[in-house]
PDB file of C-alpha atoms in Angstrom:
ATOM      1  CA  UNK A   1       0.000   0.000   0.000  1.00 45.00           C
ATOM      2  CA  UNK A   2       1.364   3.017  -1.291  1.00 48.00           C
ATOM      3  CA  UNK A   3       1.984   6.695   0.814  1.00 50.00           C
ATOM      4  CA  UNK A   4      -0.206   9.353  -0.766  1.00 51.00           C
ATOM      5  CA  UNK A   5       0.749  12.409  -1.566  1.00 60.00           C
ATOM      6  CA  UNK A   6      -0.388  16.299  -0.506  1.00 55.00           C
ATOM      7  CA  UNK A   7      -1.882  17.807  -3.594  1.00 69.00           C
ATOM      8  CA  UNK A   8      -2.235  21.469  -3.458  1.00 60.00           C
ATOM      9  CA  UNK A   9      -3.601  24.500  -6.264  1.00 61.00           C
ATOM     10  CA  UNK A  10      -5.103  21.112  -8.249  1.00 70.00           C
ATOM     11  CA  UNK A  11      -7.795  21.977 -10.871  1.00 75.00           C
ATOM     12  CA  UNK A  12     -10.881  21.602  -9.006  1.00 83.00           C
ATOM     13  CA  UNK A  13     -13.551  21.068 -10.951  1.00 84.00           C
ATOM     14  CA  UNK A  14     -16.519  23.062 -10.259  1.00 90.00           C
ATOM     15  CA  UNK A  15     -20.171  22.547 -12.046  1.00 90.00           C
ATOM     16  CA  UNK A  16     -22.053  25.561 -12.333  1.00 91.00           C
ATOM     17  CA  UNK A  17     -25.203  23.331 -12.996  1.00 90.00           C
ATOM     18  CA  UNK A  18     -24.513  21.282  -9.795  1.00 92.00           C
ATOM     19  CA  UNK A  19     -24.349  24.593  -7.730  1.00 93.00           C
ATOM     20  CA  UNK A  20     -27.709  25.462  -9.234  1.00 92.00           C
ATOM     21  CA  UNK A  21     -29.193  22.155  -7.922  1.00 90.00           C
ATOM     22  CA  UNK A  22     -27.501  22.894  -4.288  1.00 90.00           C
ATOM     23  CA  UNK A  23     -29.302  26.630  -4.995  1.00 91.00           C
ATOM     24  CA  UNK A  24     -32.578  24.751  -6.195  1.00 88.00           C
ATOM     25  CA  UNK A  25     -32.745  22.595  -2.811  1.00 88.00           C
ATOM     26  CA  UNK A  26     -32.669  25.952  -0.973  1.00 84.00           C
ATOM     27  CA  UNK A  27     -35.360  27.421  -3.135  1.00 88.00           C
ATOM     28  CA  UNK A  28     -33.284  30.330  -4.648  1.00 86.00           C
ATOM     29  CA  UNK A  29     -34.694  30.162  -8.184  1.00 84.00           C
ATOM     30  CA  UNK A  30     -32.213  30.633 -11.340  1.00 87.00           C
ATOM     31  CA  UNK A  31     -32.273  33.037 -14.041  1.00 89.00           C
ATOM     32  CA  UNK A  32     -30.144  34.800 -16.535  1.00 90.00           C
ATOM     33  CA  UNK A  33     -29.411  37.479 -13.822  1.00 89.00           C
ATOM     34  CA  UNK A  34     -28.494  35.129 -11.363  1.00 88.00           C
ATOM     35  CA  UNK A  35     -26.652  32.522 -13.383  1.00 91.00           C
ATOM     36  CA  UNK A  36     -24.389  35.271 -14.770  1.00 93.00           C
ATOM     37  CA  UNK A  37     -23.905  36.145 -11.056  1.00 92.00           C
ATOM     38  CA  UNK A  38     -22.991  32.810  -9.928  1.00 94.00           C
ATOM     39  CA  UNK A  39     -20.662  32.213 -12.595  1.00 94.00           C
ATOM     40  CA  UNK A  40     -18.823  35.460 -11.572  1.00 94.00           C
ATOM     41  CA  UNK A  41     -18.976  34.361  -8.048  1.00 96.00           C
ATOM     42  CA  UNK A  42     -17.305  31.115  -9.079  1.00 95.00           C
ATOM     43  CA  UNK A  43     -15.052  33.192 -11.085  1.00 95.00           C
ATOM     44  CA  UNK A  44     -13.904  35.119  -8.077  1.00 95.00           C
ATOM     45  CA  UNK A  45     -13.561  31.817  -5.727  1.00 95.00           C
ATOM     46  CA  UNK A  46     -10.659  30.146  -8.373  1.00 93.00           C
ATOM     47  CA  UNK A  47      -8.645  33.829  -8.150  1.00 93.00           C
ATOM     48  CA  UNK A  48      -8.969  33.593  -4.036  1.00 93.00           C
ATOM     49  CA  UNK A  49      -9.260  29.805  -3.135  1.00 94.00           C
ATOM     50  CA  UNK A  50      -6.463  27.313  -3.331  1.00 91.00           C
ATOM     51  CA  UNK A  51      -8.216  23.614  -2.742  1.00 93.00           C
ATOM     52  CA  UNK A  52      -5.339  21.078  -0.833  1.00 91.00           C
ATOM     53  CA  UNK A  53      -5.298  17.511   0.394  1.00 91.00           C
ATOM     54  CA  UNK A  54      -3.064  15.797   2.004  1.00 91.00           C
ATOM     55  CA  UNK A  55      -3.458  11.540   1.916  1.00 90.00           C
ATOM     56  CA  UNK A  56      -2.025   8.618   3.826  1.00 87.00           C
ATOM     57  CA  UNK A  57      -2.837   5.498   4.584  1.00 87.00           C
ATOM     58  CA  UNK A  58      -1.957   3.430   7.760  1.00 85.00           C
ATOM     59  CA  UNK A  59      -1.369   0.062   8.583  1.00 81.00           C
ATOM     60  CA  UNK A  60      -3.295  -1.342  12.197  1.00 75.00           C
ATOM     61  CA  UNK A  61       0.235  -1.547  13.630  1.00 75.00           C
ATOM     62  CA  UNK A  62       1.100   2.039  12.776  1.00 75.00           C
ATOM     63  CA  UNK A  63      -2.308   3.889  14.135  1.00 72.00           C
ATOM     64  CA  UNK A  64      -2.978   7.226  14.048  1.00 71.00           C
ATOM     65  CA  UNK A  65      -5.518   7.104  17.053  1.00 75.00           C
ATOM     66  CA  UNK A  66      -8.573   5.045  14.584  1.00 81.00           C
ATOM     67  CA  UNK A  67      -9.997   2.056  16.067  1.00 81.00           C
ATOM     68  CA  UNK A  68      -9.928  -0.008  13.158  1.00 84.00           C
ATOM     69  CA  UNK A  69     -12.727  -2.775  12.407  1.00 85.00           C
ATOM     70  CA  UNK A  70     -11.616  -6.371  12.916  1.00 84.00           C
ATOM     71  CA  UNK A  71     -11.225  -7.279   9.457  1.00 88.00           C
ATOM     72  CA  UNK A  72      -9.633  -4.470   7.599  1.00 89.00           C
ATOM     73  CA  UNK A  73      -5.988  -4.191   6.448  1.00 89.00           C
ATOM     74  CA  UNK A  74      -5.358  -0.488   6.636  1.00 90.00           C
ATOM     75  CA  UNK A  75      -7.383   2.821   7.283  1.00 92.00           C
ATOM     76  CA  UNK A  76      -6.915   5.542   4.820  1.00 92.00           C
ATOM     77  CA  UNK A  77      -7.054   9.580   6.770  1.00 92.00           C
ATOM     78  CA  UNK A  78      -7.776  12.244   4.287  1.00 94.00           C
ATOM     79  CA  UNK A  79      -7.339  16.014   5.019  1.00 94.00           C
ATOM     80  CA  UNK A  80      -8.657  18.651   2.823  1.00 94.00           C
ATOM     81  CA  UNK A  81      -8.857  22.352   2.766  1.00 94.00           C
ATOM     82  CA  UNK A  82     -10.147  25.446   0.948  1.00 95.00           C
ATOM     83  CA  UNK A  83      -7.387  28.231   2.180  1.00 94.00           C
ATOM     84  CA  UNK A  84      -8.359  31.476   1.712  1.00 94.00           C
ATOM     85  CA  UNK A  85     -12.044  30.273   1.901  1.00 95.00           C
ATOM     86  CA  UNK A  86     -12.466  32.711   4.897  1.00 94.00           C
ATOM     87  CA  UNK A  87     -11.331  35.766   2.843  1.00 94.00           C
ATOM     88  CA  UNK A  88     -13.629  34.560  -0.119  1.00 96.00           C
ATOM     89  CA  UNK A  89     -16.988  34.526   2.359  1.00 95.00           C
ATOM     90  CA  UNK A  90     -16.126  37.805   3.879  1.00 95.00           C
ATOM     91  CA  UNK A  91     -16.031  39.349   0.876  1.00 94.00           C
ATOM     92  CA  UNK A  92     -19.792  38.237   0.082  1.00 95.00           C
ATOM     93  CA  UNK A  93     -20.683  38.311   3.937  1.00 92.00           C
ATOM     94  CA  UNK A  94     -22.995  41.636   3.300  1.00 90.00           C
ATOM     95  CA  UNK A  95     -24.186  40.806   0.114  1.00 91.00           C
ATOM     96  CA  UNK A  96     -26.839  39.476  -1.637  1.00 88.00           C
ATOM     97  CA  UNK A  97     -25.160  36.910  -3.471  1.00 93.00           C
ATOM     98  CA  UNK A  98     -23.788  35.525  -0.133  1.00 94.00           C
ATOM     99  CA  UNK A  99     -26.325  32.494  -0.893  1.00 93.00           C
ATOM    100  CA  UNK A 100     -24.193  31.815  -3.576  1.00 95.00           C
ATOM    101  CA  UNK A 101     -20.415  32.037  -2.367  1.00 95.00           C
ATOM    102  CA  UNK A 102     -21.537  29.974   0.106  1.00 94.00           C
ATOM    103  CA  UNK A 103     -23.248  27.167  -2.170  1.00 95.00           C
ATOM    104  CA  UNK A 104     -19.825  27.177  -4.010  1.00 96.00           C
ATOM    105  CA  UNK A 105     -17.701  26.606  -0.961  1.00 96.00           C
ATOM    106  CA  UNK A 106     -20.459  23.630   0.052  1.00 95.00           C
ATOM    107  CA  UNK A 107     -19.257  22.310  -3.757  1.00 95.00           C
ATOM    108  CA  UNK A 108     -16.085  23.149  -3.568  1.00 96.00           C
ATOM    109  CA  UNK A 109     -15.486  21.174  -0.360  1.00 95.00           C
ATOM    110  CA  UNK A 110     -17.678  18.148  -1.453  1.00 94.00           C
ATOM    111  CA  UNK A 111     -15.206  18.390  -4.767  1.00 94.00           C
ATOM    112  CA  UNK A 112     -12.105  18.610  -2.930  1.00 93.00           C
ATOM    113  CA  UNK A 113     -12.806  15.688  -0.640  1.00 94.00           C
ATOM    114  CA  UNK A 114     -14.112  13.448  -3.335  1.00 93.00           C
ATOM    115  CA  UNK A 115     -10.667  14.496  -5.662  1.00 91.00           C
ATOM    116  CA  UNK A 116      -8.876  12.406  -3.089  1.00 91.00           C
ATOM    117  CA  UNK A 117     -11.398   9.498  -2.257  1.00 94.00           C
ATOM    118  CA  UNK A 118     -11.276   9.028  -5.733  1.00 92.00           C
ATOM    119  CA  UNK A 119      -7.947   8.055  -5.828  1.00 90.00           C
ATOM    120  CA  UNK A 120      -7.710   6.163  -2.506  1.00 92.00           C
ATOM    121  CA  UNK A 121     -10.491   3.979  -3.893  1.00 94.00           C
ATOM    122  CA  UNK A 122      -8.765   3.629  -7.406  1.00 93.00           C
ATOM    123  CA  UNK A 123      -5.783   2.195  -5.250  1.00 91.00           C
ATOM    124  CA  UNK A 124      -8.246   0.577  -3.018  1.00 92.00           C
ATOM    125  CA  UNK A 125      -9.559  -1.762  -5.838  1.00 92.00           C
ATOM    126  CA  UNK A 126      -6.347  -2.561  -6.900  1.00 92.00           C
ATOM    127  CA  UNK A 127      -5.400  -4.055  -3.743  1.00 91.00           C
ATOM    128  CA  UNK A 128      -8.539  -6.358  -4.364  1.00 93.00           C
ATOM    129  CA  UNK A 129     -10.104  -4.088  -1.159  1.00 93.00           C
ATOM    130  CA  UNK A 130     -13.393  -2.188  -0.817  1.00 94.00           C
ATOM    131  CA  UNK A 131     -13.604   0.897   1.148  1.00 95.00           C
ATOM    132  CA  UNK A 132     -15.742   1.573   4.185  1.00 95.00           C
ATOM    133  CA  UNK A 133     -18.045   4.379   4.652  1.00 95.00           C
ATOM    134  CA  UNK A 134     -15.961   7.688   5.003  1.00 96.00           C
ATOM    135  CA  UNK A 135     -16.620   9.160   8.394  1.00 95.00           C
ATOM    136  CA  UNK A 136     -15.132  12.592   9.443  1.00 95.00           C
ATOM    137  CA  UNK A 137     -12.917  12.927  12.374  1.00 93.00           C
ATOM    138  CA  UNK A 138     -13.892  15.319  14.636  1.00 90.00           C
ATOM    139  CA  UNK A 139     -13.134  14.046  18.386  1.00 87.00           C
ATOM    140  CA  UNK A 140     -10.227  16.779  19.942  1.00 86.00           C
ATOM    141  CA  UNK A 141      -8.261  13.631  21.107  1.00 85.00           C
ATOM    142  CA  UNK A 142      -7.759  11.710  17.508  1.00 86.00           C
ATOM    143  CA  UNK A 143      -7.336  15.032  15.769  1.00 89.00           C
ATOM    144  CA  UNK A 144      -4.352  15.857  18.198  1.00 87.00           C
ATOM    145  CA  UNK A 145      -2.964  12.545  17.679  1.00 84.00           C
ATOM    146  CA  UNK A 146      -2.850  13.073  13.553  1.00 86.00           C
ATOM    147  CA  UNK A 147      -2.027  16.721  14.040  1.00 87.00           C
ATOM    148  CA  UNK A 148       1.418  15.424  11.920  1.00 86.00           C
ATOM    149  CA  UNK A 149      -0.524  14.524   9.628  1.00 85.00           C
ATOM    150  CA  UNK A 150      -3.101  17.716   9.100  1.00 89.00           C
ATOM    151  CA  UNK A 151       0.128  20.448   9.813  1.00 88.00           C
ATOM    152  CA  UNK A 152       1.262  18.562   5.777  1.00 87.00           C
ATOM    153  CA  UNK A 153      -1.166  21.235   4.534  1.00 89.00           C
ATOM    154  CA  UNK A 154      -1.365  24.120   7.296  1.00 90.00           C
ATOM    155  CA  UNK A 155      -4.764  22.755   8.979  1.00 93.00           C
ATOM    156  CA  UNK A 156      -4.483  23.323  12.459  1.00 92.00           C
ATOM    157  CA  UNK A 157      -6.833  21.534  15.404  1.00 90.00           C
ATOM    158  CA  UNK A 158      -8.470  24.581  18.016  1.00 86.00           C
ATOM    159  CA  UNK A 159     -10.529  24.790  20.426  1.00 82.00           C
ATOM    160  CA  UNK A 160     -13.071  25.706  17.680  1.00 83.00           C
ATOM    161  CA  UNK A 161     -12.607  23.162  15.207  1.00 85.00           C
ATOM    162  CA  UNK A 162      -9.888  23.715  12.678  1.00 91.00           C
ATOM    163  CA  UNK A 163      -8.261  26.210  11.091  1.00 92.00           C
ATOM    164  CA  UNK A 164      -8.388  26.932   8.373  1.00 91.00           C
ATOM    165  CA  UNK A 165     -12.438  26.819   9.040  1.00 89.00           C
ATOM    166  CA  UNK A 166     -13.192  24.932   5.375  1.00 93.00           C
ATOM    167  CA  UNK A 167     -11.001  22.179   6.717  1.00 94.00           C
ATOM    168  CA  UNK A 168     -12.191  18.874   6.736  1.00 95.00           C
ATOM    169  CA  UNK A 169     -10.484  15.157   8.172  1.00 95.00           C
ATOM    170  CA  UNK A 170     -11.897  12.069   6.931  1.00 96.00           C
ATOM    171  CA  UNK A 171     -11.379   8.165   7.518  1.00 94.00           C
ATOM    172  CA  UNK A 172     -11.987   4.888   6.211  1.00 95.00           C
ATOM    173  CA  UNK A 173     -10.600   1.359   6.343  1.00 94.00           C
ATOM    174  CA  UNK A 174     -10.023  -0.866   3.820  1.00 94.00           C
ATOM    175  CA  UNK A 175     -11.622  -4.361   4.189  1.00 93.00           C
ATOM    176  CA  UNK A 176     -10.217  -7.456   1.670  1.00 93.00           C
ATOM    177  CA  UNK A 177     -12.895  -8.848  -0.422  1.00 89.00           C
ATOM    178  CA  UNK A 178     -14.244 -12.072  -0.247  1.00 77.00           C
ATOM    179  CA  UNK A 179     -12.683 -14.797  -2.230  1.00 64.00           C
ATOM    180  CA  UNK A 180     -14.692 -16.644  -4.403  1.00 55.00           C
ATOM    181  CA  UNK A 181     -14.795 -20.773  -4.095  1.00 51.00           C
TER     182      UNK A 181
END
């Protein structure tokens, strides 16, 4: 099992017509006015947002702090982060298209995390293992005991949460599949 890398200023690819739907579900209705004001919005967010992650995965023996299920072979901790995400939302805090700057860092962060899931489960498969459900670390303890791991890309465990504040940790374990008789 490989080390993963920390990926920073990656092209993260953002879908104007997914924001839309994440406007939709909060019943802000789309028009030419407002899709030409989203699209500037998203605009702005790739001149002030830099999107990082930082991947590793662990053996049992050498455990970050995860209590690992019986059966799997390693546990995989992803740590992502929007930097200058603060800056961006500021900016918009006063503003009527706040709704939107903050639909495109709920994107952005969903895009981010998946970038690096989607490699871990590439790698996953190829070790003939399935992943688990990803669940987000948030307990103070575990997130000291990684903070190693989370200082690769400059996210920083507070009393608050972390900081950056679009930082996110995630785990899950690999489990070998079944063989076939």
């Amino acid at each position: 099992i490989k080390h993963m890398p920390k990926i920073k200023k990656f092209n993260l690819k953002l879908s104007v017509y997914q924001i839309q739907q994440i406007l939709k579900k909060s019943k802000i209705s789309i028009n030419d006015e407002t899709l030409s004001k989203l699209c500037i919005v998203v605009e702005n967010f790739r001149r002030v947002v830099t999107p990082a992650v930082f991947f590793q995965n662990y053996s049992a023996k050498h455990n970050p702090g995860l209590t690992y299920p019986s059966d799997s072979v390693c546990a995989s901790v992803v740590v992502s982060a929007l930097m200058g995400a603060e800056d961006f939302i500021k900016e918009y805090k006063n503003s009527d298209d706040y709704v939107f700057a903050k639909s495109v860092l709920y994107h952005a962060a969903a895009e981010t995390k998946a970038f690096a899931w989607k490699i871990i489960s590439e790698e996953c498969e190829k070790e003939r293992c399935k992943l688990t459900e990803v669940t987000e670390i948030k307990e103070p303890a575990t997130l000291d005991k990684i903070k190693d791991i989370l200082s690769k890309i400059e996210v920083f465990p507070t009393e608050k949460g972390l900081k950056p504040v679009y930082s996110f940790v995630e785990s899950a374990f690999w489990l070998p599949l079944k063989k076939r008789r």
